[in-house]
Amino acid sequence: MTVTKIEVPVAGMDCAECTEHVQRALSGVPGVVSAEVLLATERAVIELDPSRVQLDDIRQAVAAAGYSVPEGTVARAPQPTPRRPLFIVGGLTVAVVLLAVAGEWLGWLEVLNRIIPWFVWVAAIGFAGFPVLREVVRATRQGRIIAHTLMTLGVVAAAAVGEWATALIVVFFMRVGDYIERLTVGRARLAVRSLMSLSPQTARVERSDGEEVIPAGHVRPGDIVRILPGEAIPVDGIVLEGQATIDQAAITGESMPVEAGPGATVYAATMASLGTLRVRATATGEGTTFGKVVHLVEEAERGKGRTQRLADRFAGYYLPFVLAVGVLTLILRRDPLAAAAVLVVACSCAFTLATPMAMMASIGTAARRGLLIKGGRAIEALDRARVALFDKTGTLTLGRPEIREVVALGISQDDVLSIAAAAERYSEHPLARAVRAAAEARRLQIAVPETFEAIPGHGVRAVVGGRRVEVGSDRLLPDAARNGEIRRLEDLGYTLLHVSLDGHPVGILAAADAERPEVGEAVAELRAMGFDHLEVVTGDRAGAALAVANDLDLPYRADLLPQDKIAYVRELQAGGRRVMMVGDGINDAPALAQADVGIAVGTAGAAVAAEASDIALLRDDWRLVPEAVRVARRTMRIVRGNLLFTIAFNAVGLTLAALGILPPALAAAAQSIPDLGIMANSSRLLRDK
């Protein structure tokens, strides 16, 4: 059997319960292997056998569940809630609540029940509640109980005892509750859609007969694109000509613009100003860095964490439980209105919304800061992690050596560095570049050697100012004294370059991999956050690892192969520890995937690590690592707050309703409160702090 994955838009979903209905409908289609319905992006991801399932079958299944598959794709532009309708609904809701409270206390509802004929009430309830009642009938025919089923039973119970006004008020608040739930979901979608809207729609492409403006999706790798000042860059590419200032905040979260000239890499969805660029496209559409960002944010909803799965499972048991409480209330108190209030006040959707609303808001906002979080599992795992393992080369360090110390033997340090840089002038070895950089940093004159000879594996020989200079390992200079200073430098893990002048040792240059300048600050933040086990795990030699580990005051494990890193991660996990792994390269990918949460740094140049990780950093800034931890912990605080508020509200509401203290009309008004609370609480994550 051939399995194909397709994605189709689904219109009409506005709650977590909707996605469950569509998912069940799609899973029941013969030939569908799996189906996952995503609320935030209003689409279904389906794996199917194309020989057995056609798109029409998918459309029919979705329609049978009460929704639709529109032609094309769902609009991606941000759609903020209009203020005027929101104001009108809010004012009308307050007015009805006041009417319900006054009517209960002053007996107005009883008067209305007597003077208005029953058939007028029935017509009003049927007209106002038709969309909800239709959904309940459809669900009942499919053998499902939904939140509106219970509220509809409450309406029927109120009408059965002649409380027509109460029944109509309940219907009104059912419709208001639907509106608030759509508003809550739309608010969370806004973070995702606002990110998607940054993608430029057109591109100015050079052709043999001039320039042509075409849809950005039609650009192909290799095309030459011209970007004018103030335009968004439509592709990833290499600058061929021109100079411009680029605002890369959409991709890296970096607030300060960067200068781009010939040879520079630019990214789609970034903004050019103060100059014109000619760019050769290297990636277009979904293949761009921005396209991958959008894809990761879209996919984020699929990564349900443990909390969300428990909430979904709990919601499945909650509705039958409420129905049982309502029946028990009717039996024990013989009060149909109290039983109706129990059914009406229950708010099951709040349980399923509590987690995804916070997750969607957090993931969308984090993406704008250069943090790509691949779903709820990553957020939950990072919230619980207290062990942090770090790769060294390219992760804690920049992957290039620098001169850390200069030891002079009989001449000055500047003289040692100056003659060494002259001897290394024509060498392309990374250590030679480090020597020249150190001399330039001290503003030393670097002479031009008369002769130059590279000795592979040993170093270089050169004649500088008529004198023979040798720079390299101690094998090149066997007579170099192995004094205490050399042993000290070797114990620190430095790579040593011995310098001789006319055959006599005159100095030693100690080199080590250059550390990222912000790593120390980030590691200190992680310690302050409660990480009690931080360690360097590297495939590099012990000496090189020691130099970095000492600077950061971290223990280390060196000479590790990729399988050794995995084994160590598993060992920690077997001891009950939650492990965060930070890495950057192919050799880190297995450990990143094995860890409870993997963070890939330097994403632009480490596609394999980014794919294997749970969180990817688009900016080479280690301060984003503790920032990711802060985001995860703040998100989980919001989630726990949502769940606790929802549980407390439902417990109090059910109790008051069962005791007859909360009448059905007020119970209907109250049932929307958890949705509003979740929206307000989760919206705090939309603030880009």
GROMACS .gro file of N, CA, C and O in nm, residues 410-476:
model
  268
  410GLY      N    1   6.314   3.580   2.691
  410GLY     CA    2   6.431   3.662   2.659
  410GLY      C    3   6.401   3.784   2.576
  410GLY      O    4   6.486   3.874   2.567
  411ILE      N    5   6.285   3.791   2.510
  411ILE     CA    6   6.246   3.911   2.436
  411ILE      C    7   6.106   3.951   2.483
  411ILE      O    8   6.045   3.881   2.564
  412SER      N    9   6.053   4.062   2.434
  412SER     CA   10   5.921   4.107   2.479
  412SER      C   11   5.809   4.025   2.415
  412SER      O   12   5.828   3.962   2.310
  413GLN      N   13   5.691   4.027   2.477
  413GLN     CA   14   5.575   3.957   2.422
  413GLN      C   15   5.539   4.010   2.285
  413GLN      O   16   5.505   3.933   2.194
  414ASP      N   17   5.545   4.142   2.268
  414ASP     CA   18   5.511   4.200   2.138
  414ASP      C   19   5.607   4.152   2.030
  414ASP      O   20   5.566   4.127   1.915
  415ASP      N   21   5.735   4.138   2.065
  415ASP     CA   22   5.833   4.090   1.966
  415ASP      C   23   5.803   3.945   1.929
  415ASP      O   24   5.813   3.906   1.812
  416VAL      N   25   5.769   3.863   2.029
  416VAL     CA   26   5.735   3.722   2.001
  416VAL      C   27   5.617   3.716   1.904
  416VAL      O   28   5.619   3.644   1.803
  417LEU      N   29   5.514   3.792   1.933
  417LEU     CA   30   5.392   3.789   1.851
  417LEU      C   31   5.418   3.848   1.712
  417LEU      O   32   5.367   3.798   1.612
  418SER      N   33   5.500   3.950   1.706
  418SER     CA   34   5.527   4.017   1.578
  418SER      C   35   5.603   3.926   1.483
  418SER      O   36   5.566   3.913   1.365
  419ILE      N   37   5.710   3.860   1.532
  419ILE     CA   38   5.787   3.775   1.440
  419ILE      C   39   5.709   3.648   1.404
  419ILE      O   40   5.720   3.597   1.292
  420ALA      N   41   5.626   3.600   1.497
  420ALA     CA   42   5.544   3.482   1.467
  420ALA      C   43   5.441   3.516   1.360
  420ALA      O   44   5.416   3.437   1.267
  421ALA      N   45   5.377   3.634   1.370
  421ALA     CA   46   5.278   3.674   1.271
  421ALA      C   47   5.343   3.693   1.134
  421ALA      O   48   5.283   3.660   1.031
  422ALA      N   49   5.465   3.747   1.132
  422ALA     CA   50   5.536   3.762   1.005
  422ALA      C   51   5.563   3.626   0.941
  422ALA      O   52   5.545   3.607   0.821
  423ALA      N   53   5.609   3.530   1.023
  423ALA     CA   54   5.638   3.396   0.970
  423ALA      C   55   5.510   3.329   0.919
  423ALA      O   56   5.514   3.252   0.823
  424GLU      N   57   5.396   3.358   0.983
  424GLU     CA   58   5.268   3.295   0.948
  424GLU      C   59   5.191   3.375   0.842
  424GLU      O   60   5.077   3.342   0.810
  425ARG      N   61   5.254   3.479   0.786
  425ARG     CA   62   5.181   3.573   0.700
  425ARG      C   63   5.111   3.503   0.583
  425ARG      O   64   5.000   3.540   0.545
  426TYR      N   65   5.174   3.404   0.524
  426TYR     CA   66   5.119   3.341   0.404
  426TYR      C   67   5.051   3.206   0.433
  426TYR      O   68   5.010   3.137   0.341
  427SER      N   69   5.039   3.171   0.559
  427SER     CA   70   4.976   3.043   0.594
  427SER      C   71   4.824   3.061   0.606
  427SER      O   72   4.776   3.162   0.659
  428GLU      N   73   4.749   2.960   0.560
  428GLU     CA   74   4.603   2.963   0.571
  428GLU      C   75   4.553   2.874   0.685
  428GLU      O   76   4.432   2.853   0.699
  429HIS      N   77   4.643   2.821   0.765
  429HIS     CA   78   4.603   2.738   0.877
  429HIS      C   79   4.523   2.822   0.979
  429HIS      O   80   4.554   2.940   1.000
  430PRO      N   81   4.418   2.765   1.041
  430PRO     CA   82   4.340   2.841   1.140
  430PRO      C   83   4.425   2.901   1.251
  430PRO      O   84   4.398   3.012   1.297
  431LEU      N   85   4.529   2.827   1.295
  431LEU     CA   86   4.615   2.882   1.400
  431LEU      C   87   4.696   3.000   1.350
  431LEU      O   88   4.724   3.095   1.425
  432ALA      N   89   4.735   2.996   1.222
  432ALA     CA   90   4.809   3.109   1.164
  432ALA      C   91   4.720   3.233   1.161
  432ALA      O   92   4.766   3.345   1.193
  433ARG      N   93   4.594   3.214   1.124
  433ARG     CA   94   4.502   3.329   1.124
  433ARG      C   95   4.485   3.384   1.265
  433ARG      O   96   4.472   3.506   1.285
  434ALA      N   97   4.485   3.295   1.366
  434ALA     CA   98   4.473   3.340   1.505
  434ALA      C   99   4.594   3.423   1.546
  434ALA      O  100   4.581   3.524   1.618
  435VAL      N  101   4.713   3.381   1.503
  435VAL     CA  102   4.835   3.455   1.537
  435VAL      C  103   4.831   3.594   1.474
  435VAL      O  104   4.860   3.696   1.540
  436ARG      N  105   4.792   3.600   1.345
  436ARG     CA  106   4.786   3.731   1.278
  436ARG      C  107   4.680   3.821   1.344
  436ARG      O  108   4.701   3.942   1.361
  437ALA      N  109   4.567   3.763   1.380
  437ALA     CA  110   4.461   3.842   1.444
  437ALA      C  111   4.507   3.898   1.578
  437ALA      O  112   4.476   4.013   1.613
  438ALA      N  113   4.583   3.818   1.653
  438ALA     CA  114   4.632   3.865   1.783
  438ALA      C  115   4.730   3.980   1.764
  438ALA      O  116   4.730   4.078   1.841
  439ALA      N  117   4.816   3.970   1.661
  439ALA     CA  118   4.912   4.079   1.635
  439ALA      C  119   4.840   4.206   1.591
  439ALA      O  120   4.874   4.316   1.634
  440GLU      N  121   4.739   4.189   1.506
  440GLU     CA  122   4.662   4.306   1.460
  440GLU      C  123   4.587   4.370   1.576
  440GLU      O  124   4.573   4.493   1.581
  441ALA      N  125   4.539   4.288   1.669
  441ALA     CA  126   4.467   4.342   1.785
  441ALA      C  127   4.558   4.430   1.869
  441ALA      O  128   4.511   4.526   1.933
  442ARG      N  129   4.689   4.397   1.871
  442ARG     CA  130   4.785   4.480   1.946
  442ARG      C  131   4.846   4.591   1.861
  442ARG      O  132   4.938   4.660   1.904
  443ARG      N  133   4.796   4.604   1.736
  443ARG     CA  134   4.845   4.705   1.642
  443ARG      C  135   4.995   4.691   1.616
  443ARG      O  136   5.070   4.791   1.610
  444LEU      N  137   5.040   4.567   1.600
  444LEU     CA  138   5.182   4.541   1.573
  444LEU      C  139   5.207   4.539   1.422
  444LEU      O  140   5.120   4.502   1.343
  445GLN      N  141   5.325   4.581   1.383
  445GLN     CA  142   5.365   4.575   1.243
  445GLN      C  143   5.397   4.430   1.206
  445GLN      O  144   5.471   4.362   1.278
  446ILE      N  145   5.341   4.382   1.096
  446ILE     CA  146   5.367   4.245   1.051
  446ILE      C  147   5.454   4.254   0.926
  446ILE      O  148   5.410   4.298   0.819
  447ALA      N  149   5.580   4.213   0.941
  447ALA     CA  150   5.676   4.224   0.831
  447ALA      C  151   5.645   4.123   0.721
  447ALA      O  152   5.576   4.022   0.744
  448VAL      N  153   5.699   4.148   0.603
  448VAL     CA  154   5.684   4.056   0.490
  448VAL      C  155   5.806   3.964   0.489
  448VAL      O  156   5.921   4.011   0.483
  449PRO      N  157   5.787   3.831   0.500
  449PRO     CA  158   5.903   3.741   0.505
  449PRO      C  159   5.971   3.731   0.368
  449PRO      O  160   5.905   3.739   0.264
  450GLU      N  161   6.106   3.714   0.372
  450GLU     CA  162   6.178   3.696   0.245
  450GLU      C  163   6.155   3.558   0.188
  450GLU      O  164   6.148   3.542   0.065
  451THR      N  165   6.145   3.458   0.276
  451THR     CA  166   6.115   3.320   0.231
  451THR      C  167   6.010   3.263   0.325
  451THR      O  168   5.993   3.307   0.439
  452PHE      N  169   5.936   3.162   0.273
  452PHE     CA  170   5.830   3.098   0.354
  452PHE      C  171   5.823   2.951   0.316
  452PHE      O  172   5.826   2.914   0.199
  453GLU      N  173   5.814   2.866   0.420
  453GLU     CA  174   5.802   2.721   0.397
  453GLU      C  175   5.705   2.663   0.500
  453GLU      O  176   5.723   2.682   0.621
  454ALA      N  177   5.599   2.596   0.451
  454ALA     CA  178   5.505   2.527   0.540
  454ALA      C  179   5.550   2.383   0.557
  454ALA      O  180   5.584   2.315   0.459
  455ILE      N  181   5.553   2.336   0.682
  455ILE     CA  182   5.594   2.199   0.712
  455ILE      C  183   5.470   2.126   0.764
  455ILE      O  184   5.430   2.145   0.880
  456PRO      N  185   5.402   2.047   0.680
  456PRO     CA  186   5.275   1.983   0.719
  456PRO      C  187   5.288   1.905   0.850
  456PRO      O  188   5.382   1.827   0.868
  457GLY      N  189   5.194   1.932   0.940
  457GLY     CA  190   5.191   1.862   1.067
  457GLY      C  191   5.284   1.917   1.171
  457GLY      O  192   5.284   1.871   1.286
  458HIS      N  193   5.368   2.014   1.134
  458HIS     CA  194   5.466   2.067   1.229
  458HIS      C  195   5.456   2.218   1.245
  458HIS      O  196   5.457   2.269   1.357
  459GLY      N  197   5.449   2.295   1.135
  459GLY     CA  198   5.446   2.440   1.147
  459GLY      C  199   5.500   2.508   1.024
  459GLY      O  200   5.483   2.459   0.912
  460VAL      N  201   5.569   2.622   1.045
  460VAL     CA  202   5.623   2.697   0.932
  460VAL      C  203   5.766   2.741   0.964
  460VAL      O  204   5.805   2.754   1.080
  461ARG      N  205   5.845   2.762   0.854
  461ARG     CA  206   5.977   2.825   0.863
  461ARG      C  207   5.974   2.945   0.769
  461ARG      O  208   5.918   2.939   0.660
  462ALA      N  209   6.039   3.051   0.812
  462ALA     CA  210   6.044   3.171   0.728
  462ALA      C  211   6.169   3.250   0.763
  462ALA      O  212   6.227   3.235   0.872
  463VAL      N  213   6.211   3.333   0.670
  463VAL     CA  214   6.320   3.428   0.695
  463VAL      C  215   6.257   3.566   0.700
  463VAL      O  216   6.193   3.611   0.604
  464VAL      N  217   6.272   3.629   0.816
  464VAL     CA  218   6.211   3.762   0.838
  464VAL      C  219   6.323   3.858   0.878
  464VAL      O  220   6.389   3.838   0.981
  465GLY      N  221   6.344   3.961   0.798
  465GLY     CA  222   6.450   4.059   0.828
  465GLY      C  223   6.586   3.995   0.835
  465GLY      O  224   6.670   4.036   0.918
  466GLY      N  225   6.609   3.891   0.753
  466GLY     CA  226   6.738   3.824   0.749
  466GLY      C  227   6.758   3.721   0.858
  466GLY      O  228   6.865   3.660   0.865
  467ARG      N  229   6.661   3.695   0.941
  467ARG     CA  230   6.675   3.599   1.050
  467ARG      C  231   6.575   3.485   1.031
  467ARG      O  232   6.462   3.505   0.983
  468ARG      N  233   6.614   3.363   1.072
  468ARG     CA  234   6.532   3.244   1.053
  468ARG      C  235   6.432   3.232   1.169
  468ARG      O  236   6.472   3.227   1.286
  469VAL      N  237   6.303   3.227   1.135
  469VAL     CA  238   6.197   3.216   1.235
  469VAL      C  239   6.122   3.085   1.213
  469VAL      O  240   6.088   3.050   1.099
  470GLU      N  241   6.100   3.013   1.320
  470GLU     CA  242   6.023   2.888   1.314
  470GLU      C  243   5.909   2.895   1.415
  470GLU      O  244   5.929   2.936   1.530
  471VAL      N  245   5.787   2.856   1.371
  471VAL     CA  246   5.668   2.856   1.457
  471VAL      C  247   5.597   2.723   1.437
  471VAL      O  248   5.566   2.685   1.324
  472GLY      N  249   5.574   2.652   1.549
  472GLY     CA  250   5.504   2.524   1.534
  472GLY      C  251   5.507   2.442   1.661
  472GLY      O  252   5.525   2.494   1.771
  473SER      N  253   5.490   2.312   1.643
  473SER     CA  254   5.484   2.221   1.756
  473SER      C  255   5.622   2.198   1.813
  473SER      O  256   5.724   2.235   1.754
  474ASP      N  257   5.626   2.131   1.931
  474ASP     CA  258   5.756   2.106   1.992
  474ASP      C  259   5.835   2.003   1.913
  474ASP      O  260   5.955   1.988   1.931
  475ARG      N  261   5.766   1.931   1.821
  475ARG     CA  262   5.840   1.839   1.735
  475ARG      C  263   5.925   1.916   1.635
  475ARG      O  264   6.027   1.869   1.588
  476LEU      N  265   5.878   2.036   1.601
  476LEU     CA  266   5.958   2.121   1.513
  476LEU      C  267   6.078   2.177   1.588
  476LEU      O  268   6.184   2.202   1.531
   0.00000   0.00000   0.00000
